[in-house]
PDB file of C-alpha atoms in Angstrom:
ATOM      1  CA  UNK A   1     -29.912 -16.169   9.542  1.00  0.00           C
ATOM      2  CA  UNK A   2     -28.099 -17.611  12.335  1.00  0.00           C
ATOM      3  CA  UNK A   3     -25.774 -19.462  10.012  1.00  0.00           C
ATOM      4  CA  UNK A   4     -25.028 -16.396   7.508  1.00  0.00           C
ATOM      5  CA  UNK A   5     -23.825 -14.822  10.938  1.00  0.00           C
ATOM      6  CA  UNK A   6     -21.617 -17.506  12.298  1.00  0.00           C
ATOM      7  CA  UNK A   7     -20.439 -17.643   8.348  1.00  0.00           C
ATOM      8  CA  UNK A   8     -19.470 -13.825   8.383  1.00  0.00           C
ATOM      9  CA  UNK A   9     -17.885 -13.940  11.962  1.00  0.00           C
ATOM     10  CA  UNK A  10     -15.699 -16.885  10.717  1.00  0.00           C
ATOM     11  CA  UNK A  11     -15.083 -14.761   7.857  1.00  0.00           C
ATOM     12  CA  UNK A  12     -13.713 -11.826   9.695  1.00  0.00           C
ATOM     13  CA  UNK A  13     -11.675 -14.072  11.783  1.00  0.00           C
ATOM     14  CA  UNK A  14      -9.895 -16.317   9.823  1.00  0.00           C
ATOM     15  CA  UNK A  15      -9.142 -13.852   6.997  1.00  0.00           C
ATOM     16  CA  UNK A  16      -7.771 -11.079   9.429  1.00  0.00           C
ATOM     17  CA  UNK A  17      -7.663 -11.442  13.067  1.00  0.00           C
ATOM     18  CA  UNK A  18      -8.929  -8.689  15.757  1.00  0.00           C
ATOM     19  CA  UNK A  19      -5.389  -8.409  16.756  1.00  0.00           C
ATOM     20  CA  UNK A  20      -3.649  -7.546  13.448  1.00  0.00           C
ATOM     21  CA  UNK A  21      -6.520  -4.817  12.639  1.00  0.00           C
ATOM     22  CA  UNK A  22      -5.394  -3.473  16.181  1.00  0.00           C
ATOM     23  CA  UNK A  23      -1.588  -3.489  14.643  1.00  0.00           C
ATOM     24  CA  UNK A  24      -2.147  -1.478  11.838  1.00  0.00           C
ATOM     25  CA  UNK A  25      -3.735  -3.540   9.646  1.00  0.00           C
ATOM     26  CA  UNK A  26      -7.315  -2.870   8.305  1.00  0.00           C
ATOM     27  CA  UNK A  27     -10.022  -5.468   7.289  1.00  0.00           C
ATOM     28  CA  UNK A  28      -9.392  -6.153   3.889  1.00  0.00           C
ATOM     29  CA  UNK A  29     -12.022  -4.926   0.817  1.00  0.00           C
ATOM     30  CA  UNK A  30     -14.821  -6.977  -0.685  1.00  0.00           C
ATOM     31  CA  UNK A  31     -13.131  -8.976  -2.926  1.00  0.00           C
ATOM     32  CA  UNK A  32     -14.820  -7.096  -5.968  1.00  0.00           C
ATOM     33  CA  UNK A  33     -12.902  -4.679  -5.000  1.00  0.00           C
ATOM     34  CA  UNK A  34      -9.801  -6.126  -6.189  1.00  0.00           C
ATOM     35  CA  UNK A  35     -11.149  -8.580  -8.492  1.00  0.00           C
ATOM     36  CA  UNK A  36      -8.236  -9.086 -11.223  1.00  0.00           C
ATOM     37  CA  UNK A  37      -5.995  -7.890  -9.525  1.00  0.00           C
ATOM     38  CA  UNK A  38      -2.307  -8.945  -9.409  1.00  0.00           C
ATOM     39  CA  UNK A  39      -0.905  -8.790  -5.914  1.00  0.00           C
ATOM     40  CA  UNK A  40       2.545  -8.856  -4.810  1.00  0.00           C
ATOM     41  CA  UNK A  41       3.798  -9.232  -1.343  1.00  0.00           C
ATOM     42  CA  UNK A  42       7.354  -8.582  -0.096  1.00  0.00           C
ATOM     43  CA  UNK A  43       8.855  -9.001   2.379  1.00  0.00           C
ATOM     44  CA  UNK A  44       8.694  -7.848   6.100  1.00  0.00           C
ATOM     45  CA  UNK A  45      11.332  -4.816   6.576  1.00  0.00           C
ATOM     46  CA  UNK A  46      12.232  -4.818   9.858  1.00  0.00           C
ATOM     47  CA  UNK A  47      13.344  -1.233  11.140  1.00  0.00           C
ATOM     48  CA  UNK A  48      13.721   1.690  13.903  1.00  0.00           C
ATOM     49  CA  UNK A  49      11.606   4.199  13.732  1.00  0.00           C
ATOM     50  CA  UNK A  50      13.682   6.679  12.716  1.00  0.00           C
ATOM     51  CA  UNK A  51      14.675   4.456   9.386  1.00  0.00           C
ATOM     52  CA  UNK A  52      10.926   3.571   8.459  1.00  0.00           C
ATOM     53  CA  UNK A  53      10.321   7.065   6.332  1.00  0.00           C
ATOM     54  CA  UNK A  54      13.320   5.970   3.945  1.00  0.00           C
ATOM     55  CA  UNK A  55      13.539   2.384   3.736  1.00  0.00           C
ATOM     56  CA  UNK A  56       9.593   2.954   2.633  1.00  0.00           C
ATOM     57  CA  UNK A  57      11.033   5.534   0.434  1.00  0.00           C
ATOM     58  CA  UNK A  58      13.378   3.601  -1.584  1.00  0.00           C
ATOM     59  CA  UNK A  59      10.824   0.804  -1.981  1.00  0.00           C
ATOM     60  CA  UNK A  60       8.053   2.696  -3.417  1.00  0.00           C
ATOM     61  CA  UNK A  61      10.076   5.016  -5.418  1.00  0.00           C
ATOM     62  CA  UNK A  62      11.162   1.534  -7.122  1.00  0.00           C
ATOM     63  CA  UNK A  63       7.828   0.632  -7.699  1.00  0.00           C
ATOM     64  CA  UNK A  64       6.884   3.289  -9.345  1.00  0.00           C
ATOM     65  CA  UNK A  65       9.760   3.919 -11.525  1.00  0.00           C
ATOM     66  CA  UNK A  66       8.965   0.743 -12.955  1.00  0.00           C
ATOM     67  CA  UNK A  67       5.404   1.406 -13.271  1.00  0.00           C
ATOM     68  CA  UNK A  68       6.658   4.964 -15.401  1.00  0.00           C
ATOM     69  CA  UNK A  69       4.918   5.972 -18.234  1.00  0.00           C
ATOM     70  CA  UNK A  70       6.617   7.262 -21.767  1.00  0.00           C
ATOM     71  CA  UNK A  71       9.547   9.297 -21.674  1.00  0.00           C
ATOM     72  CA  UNK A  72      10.455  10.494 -18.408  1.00  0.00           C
ATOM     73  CA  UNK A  73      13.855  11.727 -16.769  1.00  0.00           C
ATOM     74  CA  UNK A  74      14.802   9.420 -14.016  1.00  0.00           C
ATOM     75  CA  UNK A  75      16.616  10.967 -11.098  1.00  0.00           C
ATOM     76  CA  UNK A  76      19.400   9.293  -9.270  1.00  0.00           C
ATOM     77  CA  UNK A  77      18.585   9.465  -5.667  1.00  0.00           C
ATOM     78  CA  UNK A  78      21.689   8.620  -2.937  1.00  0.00           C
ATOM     79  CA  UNK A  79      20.208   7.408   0.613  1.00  0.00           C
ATOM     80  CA  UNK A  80      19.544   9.740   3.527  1.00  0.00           C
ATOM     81  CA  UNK A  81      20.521   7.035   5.741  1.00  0.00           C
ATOM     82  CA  UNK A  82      22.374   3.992   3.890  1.00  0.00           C
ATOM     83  CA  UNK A  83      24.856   3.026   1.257  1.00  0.00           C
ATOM     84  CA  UNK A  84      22.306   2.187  -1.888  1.00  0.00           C
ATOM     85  CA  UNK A  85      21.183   4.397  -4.407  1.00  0.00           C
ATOM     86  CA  UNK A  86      17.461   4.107  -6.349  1.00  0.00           C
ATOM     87  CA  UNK A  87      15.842   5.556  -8.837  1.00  0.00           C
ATOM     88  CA  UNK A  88      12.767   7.933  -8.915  1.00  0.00           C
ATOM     89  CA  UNK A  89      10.532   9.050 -12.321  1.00  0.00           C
ATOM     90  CA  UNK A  90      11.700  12.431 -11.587  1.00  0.00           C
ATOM     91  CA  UNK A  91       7.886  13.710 -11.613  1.00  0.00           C
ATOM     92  CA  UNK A  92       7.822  16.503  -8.863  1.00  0.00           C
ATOM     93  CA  UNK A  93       4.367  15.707  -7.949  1.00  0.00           C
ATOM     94  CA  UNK A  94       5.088  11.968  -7.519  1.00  0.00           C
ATOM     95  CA  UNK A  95       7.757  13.164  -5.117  1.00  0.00           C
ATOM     96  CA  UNK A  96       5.736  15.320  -3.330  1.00  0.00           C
ATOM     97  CA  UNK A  97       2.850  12.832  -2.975  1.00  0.00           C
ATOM     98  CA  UNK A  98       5.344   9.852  -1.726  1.00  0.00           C
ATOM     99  CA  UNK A  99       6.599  12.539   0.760  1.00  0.00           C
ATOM    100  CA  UNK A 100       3.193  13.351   1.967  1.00  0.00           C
ATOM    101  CA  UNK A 101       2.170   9.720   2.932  1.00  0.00           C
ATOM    102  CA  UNK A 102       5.811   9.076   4.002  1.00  0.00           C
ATOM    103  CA  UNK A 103       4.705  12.203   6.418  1.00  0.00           C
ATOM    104  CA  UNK A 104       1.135  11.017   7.475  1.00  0.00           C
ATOM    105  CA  UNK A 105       2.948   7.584   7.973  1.00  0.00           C
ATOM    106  CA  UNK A 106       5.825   8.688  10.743  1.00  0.00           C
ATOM    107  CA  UNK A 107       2.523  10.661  12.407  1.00  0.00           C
ATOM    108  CA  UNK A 108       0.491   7.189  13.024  1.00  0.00           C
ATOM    109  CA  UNK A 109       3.659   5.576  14.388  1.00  0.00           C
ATOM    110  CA  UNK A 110       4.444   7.984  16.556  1.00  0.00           C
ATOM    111  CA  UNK A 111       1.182   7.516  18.083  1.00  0.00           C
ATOM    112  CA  UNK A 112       1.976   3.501  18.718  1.00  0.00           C
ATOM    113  CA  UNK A 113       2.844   2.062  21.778  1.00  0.00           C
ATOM    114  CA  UNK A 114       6.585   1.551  21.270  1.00  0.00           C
ATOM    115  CA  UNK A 115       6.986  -0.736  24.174  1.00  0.00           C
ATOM    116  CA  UNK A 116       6.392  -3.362  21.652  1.00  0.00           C
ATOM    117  CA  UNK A 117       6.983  -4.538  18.163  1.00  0.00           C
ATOM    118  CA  UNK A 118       4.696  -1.996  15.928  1.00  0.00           C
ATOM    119  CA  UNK A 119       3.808  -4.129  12.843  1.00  0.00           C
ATOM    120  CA  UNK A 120       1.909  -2.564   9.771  1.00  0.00           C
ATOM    121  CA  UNK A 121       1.259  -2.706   6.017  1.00  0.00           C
ATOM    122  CA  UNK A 122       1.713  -0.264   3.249  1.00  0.00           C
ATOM    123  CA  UNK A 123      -0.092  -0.851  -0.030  1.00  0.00           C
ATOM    124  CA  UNK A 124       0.999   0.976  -3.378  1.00  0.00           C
ATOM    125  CA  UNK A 125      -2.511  -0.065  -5.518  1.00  0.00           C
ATOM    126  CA  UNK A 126      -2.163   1.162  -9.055  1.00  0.00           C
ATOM    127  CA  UNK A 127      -5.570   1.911 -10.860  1.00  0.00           C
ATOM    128  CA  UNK A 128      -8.063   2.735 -13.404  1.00  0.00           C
ATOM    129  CA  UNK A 129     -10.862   4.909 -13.369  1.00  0.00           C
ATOM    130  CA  UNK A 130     -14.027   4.174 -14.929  1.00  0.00           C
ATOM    131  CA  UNK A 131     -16.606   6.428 -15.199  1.00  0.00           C
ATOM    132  CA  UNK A 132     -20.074   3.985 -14.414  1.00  0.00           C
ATOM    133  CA  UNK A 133     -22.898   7.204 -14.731  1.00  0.00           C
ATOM    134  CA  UNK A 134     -26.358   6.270 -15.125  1.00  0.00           C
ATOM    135  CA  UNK A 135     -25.184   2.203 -14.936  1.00  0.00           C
ATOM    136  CA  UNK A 136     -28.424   1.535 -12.655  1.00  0.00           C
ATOM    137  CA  UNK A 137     -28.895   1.121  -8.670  1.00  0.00           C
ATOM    138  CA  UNK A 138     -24.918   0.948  -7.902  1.00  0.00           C
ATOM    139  CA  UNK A 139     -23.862   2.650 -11.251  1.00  0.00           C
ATOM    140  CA  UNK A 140     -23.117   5.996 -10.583  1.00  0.00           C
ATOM    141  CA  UNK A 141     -20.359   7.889 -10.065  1.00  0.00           C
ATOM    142  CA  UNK A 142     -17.027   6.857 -10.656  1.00  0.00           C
ATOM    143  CA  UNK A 143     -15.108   3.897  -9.639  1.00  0.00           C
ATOM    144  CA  UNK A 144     -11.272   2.703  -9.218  1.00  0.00           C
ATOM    145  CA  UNK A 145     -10.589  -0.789 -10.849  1.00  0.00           C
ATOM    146  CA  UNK A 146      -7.477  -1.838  -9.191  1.00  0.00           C
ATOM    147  CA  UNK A 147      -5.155  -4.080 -11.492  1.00  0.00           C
ATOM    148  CA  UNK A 148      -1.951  -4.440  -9.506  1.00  0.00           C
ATOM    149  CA  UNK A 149      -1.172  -3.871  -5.939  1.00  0.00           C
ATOM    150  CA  UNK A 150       2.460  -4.440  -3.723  1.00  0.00           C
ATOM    151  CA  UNK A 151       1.766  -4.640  -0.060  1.00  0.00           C
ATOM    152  CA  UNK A 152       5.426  -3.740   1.842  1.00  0.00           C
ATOM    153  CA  UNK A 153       4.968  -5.090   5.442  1.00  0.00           C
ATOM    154  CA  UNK A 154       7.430  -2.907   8.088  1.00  0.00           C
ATOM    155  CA  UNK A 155       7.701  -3.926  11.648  1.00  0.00           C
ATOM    156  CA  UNK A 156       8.987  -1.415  13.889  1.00  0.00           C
ATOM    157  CA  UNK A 157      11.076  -2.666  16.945  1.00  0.00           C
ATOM    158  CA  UNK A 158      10.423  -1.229  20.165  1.00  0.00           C
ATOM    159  CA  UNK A 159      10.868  -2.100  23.781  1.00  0.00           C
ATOM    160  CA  UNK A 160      14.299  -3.214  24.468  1.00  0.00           C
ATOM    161  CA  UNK A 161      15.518  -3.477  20.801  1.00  0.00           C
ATOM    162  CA  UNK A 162      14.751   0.055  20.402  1.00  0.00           C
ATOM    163  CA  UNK A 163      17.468   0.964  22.986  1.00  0.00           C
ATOM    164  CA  UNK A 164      20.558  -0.894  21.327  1.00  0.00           C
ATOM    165  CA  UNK A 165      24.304  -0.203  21.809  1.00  0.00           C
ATOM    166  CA  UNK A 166      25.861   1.237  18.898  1.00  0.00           C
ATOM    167  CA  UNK A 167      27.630  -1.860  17.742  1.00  0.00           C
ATOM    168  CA  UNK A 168      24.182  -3.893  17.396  1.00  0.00           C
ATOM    169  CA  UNK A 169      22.339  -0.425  16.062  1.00  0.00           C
ATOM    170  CA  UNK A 170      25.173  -0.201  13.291  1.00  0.00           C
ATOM    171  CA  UNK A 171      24.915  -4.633  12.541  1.00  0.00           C
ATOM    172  CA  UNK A 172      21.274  -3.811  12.247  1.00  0.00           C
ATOM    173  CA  UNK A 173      21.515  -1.129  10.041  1.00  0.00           C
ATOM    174  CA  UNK A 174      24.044  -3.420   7.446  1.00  0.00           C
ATOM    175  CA  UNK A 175      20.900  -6.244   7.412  1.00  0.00           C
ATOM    176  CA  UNK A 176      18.694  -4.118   6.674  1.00  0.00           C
ATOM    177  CA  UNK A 177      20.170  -1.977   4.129  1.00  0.00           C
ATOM    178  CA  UNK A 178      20.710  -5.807   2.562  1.00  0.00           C
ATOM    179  CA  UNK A 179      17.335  -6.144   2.740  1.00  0.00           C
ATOM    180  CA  UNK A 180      15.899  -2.996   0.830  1.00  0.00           C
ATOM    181  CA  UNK A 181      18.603  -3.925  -1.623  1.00  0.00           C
ATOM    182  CA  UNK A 182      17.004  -7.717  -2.179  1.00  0.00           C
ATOM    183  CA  UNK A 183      13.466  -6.004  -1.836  1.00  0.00           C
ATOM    184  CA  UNK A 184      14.635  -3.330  -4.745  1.00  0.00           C
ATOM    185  CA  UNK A 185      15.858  -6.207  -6.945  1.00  0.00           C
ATOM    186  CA  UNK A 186      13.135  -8.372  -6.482  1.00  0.00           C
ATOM    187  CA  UNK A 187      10.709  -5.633  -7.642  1.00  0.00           C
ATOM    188  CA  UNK A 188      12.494  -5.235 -10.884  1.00  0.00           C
ATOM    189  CA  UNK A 189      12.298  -8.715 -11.421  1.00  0.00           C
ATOM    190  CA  UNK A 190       8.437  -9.085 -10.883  1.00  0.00           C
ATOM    191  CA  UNK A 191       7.702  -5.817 -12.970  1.00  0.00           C
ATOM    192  CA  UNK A 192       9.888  -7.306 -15.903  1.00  0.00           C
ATOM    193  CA  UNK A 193       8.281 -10.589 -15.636  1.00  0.00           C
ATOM    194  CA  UNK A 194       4.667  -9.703 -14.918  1.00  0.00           C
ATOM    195  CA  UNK A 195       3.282  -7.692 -17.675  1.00  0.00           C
ATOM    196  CA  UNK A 196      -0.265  -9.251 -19.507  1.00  0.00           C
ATOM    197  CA  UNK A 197      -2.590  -7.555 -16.998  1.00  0.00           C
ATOM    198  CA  UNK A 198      -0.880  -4.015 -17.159  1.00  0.00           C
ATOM    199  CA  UNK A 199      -3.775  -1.878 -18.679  1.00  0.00           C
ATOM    200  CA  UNK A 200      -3.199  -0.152 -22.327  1.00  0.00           C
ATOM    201  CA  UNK A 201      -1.914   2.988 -22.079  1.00  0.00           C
ATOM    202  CA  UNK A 202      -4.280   5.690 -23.572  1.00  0.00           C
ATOM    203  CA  UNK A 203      -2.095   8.952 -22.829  1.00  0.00           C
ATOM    204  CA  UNK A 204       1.076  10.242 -23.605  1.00  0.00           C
ATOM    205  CA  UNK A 205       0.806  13.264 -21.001  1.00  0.00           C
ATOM    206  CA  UNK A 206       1.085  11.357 -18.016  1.00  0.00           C
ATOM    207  CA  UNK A 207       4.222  10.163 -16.221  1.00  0.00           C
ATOM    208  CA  UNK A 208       2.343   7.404 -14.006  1.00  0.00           C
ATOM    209  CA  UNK A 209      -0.320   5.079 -14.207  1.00  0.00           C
ATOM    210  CA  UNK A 210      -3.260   6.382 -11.445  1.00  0.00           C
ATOM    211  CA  UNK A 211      -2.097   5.395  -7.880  1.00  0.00           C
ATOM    212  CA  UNK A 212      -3.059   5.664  -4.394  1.00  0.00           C
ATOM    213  CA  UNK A 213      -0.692   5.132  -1.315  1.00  0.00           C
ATOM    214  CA  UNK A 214      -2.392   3.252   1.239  1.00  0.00           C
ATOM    215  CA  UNK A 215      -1.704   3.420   5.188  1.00  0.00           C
ATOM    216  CA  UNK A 216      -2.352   1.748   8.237  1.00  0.00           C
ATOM    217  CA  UNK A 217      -6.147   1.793   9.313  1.00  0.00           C
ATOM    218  CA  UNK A 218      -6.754   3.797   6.133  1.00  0.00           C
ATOM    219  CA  UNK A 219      -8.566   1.131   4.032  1.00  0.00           C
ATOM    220  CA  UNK A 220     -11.548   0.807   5.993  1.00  0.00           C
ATOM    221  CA  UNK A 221     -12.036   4.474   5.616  1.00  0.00           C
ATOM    222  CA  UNK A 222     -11.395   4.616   1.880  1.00  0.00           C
ATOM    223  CA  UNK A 223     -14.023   1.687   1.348  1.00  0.00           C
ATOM    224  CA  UNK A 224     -16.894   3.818   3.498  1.00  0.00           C
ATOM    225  CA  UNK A 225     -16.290   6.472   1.591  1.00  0.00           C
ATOM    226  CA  UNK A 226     -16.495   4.835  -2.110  1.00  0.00           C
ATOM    227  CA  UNK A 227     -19.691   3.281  -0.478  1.00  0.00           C
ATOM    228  CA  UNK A 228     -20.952   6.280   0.195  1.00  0.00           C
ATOM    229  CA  UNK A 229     -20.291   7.882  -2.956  1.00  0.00           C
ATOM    230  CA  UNK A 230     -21.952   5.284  -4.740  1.00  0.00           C
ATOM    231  CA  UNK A 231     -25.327   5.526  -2.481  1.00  0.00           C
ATOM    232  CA  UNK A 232     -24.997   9.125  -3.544  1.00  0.00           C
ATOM    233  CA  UNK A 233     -24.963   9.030  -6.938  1.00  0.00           C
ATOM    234  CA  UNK A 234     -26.963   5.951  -7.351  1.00  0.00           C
ATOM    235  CA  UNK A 235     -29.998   6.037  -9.429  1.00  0.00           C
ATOM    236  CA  UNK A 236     -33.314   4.498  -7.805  1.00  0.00           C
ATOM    237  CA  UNK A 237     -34.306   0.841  -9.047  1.00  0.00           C
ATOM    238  CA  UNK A 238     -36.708   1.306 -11.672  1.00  0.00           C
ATOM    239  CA  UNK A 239     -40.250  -0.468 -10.748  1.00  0.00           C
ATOM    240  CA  UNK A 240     -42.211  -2.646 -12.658  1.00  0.00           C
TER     241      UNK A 240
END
């Protein structure tokens, strides 16, 4: 017993130190969780926080036009804040729904100490559901099977970086802008060259594969629940 402890506590520490989880980044999920799943990582966009909302915005809205389903109307979209333009499925609710976690997003950061460097991890995890009812002791309910997941890294400078002069604010702004436009690119390369474990498609009325939008010191919370939900419907072993 004493050795499955030490084994879990190395575990916990090697895969995802104490001080990261207090950054914004939760303890990962079993690995069953994820098992198959392809995983991309960009990476790190370094930003104010005033620029995190859109340089997020550009980079997932890439992701998922490239993750469209049959015919769809692409919108053109011209940056709020830089000289690029990207394109978005032109689904309303996938707009709305990037917005809304775009929103929840800016919240947790303005509740970070900005006297320092605030470092977290967005994860875009596209899906399918299977439906596991009456499968035995932890087959009920339903469950997500995730197949491919991009985790976009931001760090967001505080302290004295946050209070630039204009000419270092405006170099800043030119890097980075470089960088969303490398990050954009690179996506369409992956997505082009990464294909065998997309999922058949079995409808037509859909614009996007299922996806979930995951934030900082959300994943923990998200796991508890499915947990839960699985106790719930669970049916009782079957003695013998």
């Amino acid at each position: 017993w004493n050795h499955s402890r030490a084994r879990r506590r190395r575990w916990r520490g090697a895969r995802f130190p104490r001080r990261a989880r207090r950054r914004g980044f939760a303890r990962p999920c079993p690995p069953f969780t994820f098992m198959n799943c392809e995983v991309f990582s960009l990476a790190p966009l370094r930003c104010e926080a005033f620029q995190a909302k859109e340089t997020l915005r550009a980079v997932l809205h890439t992701i998922l036009f490239a993750r469209t389903l049959g015919v769809v109307r692409p919108r053109d979209v011209d940056s709020e804040l830089f000289d690029l333009t990207y394109a978005t499925c032109g689904d309303p609710a996938v707009e709305r729904h990037v917005e809304e976690r775009l929103d929840a997003l800016v919240r947790w950061l303005a509740q970070q100490d900005r006297e320092d460097d605030t470092v977290a991890r967005v994860c875009l995890s596209f899906y399918e559901p299977k439906d596991k009812r009456g499968g035995g002791w932890f087959g009920g309910g339903d469950e997500r099977v995730y197949w491919e997941q991009w985790r976009v890294p931001i760090e967001v400078v505080g302290g004295d970086e946050a209070l630039m002069n204009v000419a270092d604010r405006e170099a800043n702004s030119a890097e980075l802008q470089q960088t969303i436009v490398a990050a954009t690119q690179h996506i369409l390369g992956l997505v082009n060259e990464r294909k065998d474990h997309i999922p058949p498609v079995v409808s037509a009325d859909v614009v996007s594969f299922p996806y979930e939008i995951s934030l900082p010191g959300e994943t923990e919370g998200a796991l508890l629940g499915s947990l839960r939900r699985m106790l719930t419907h669970a049916s009782p072993p079957t003695l013998v």
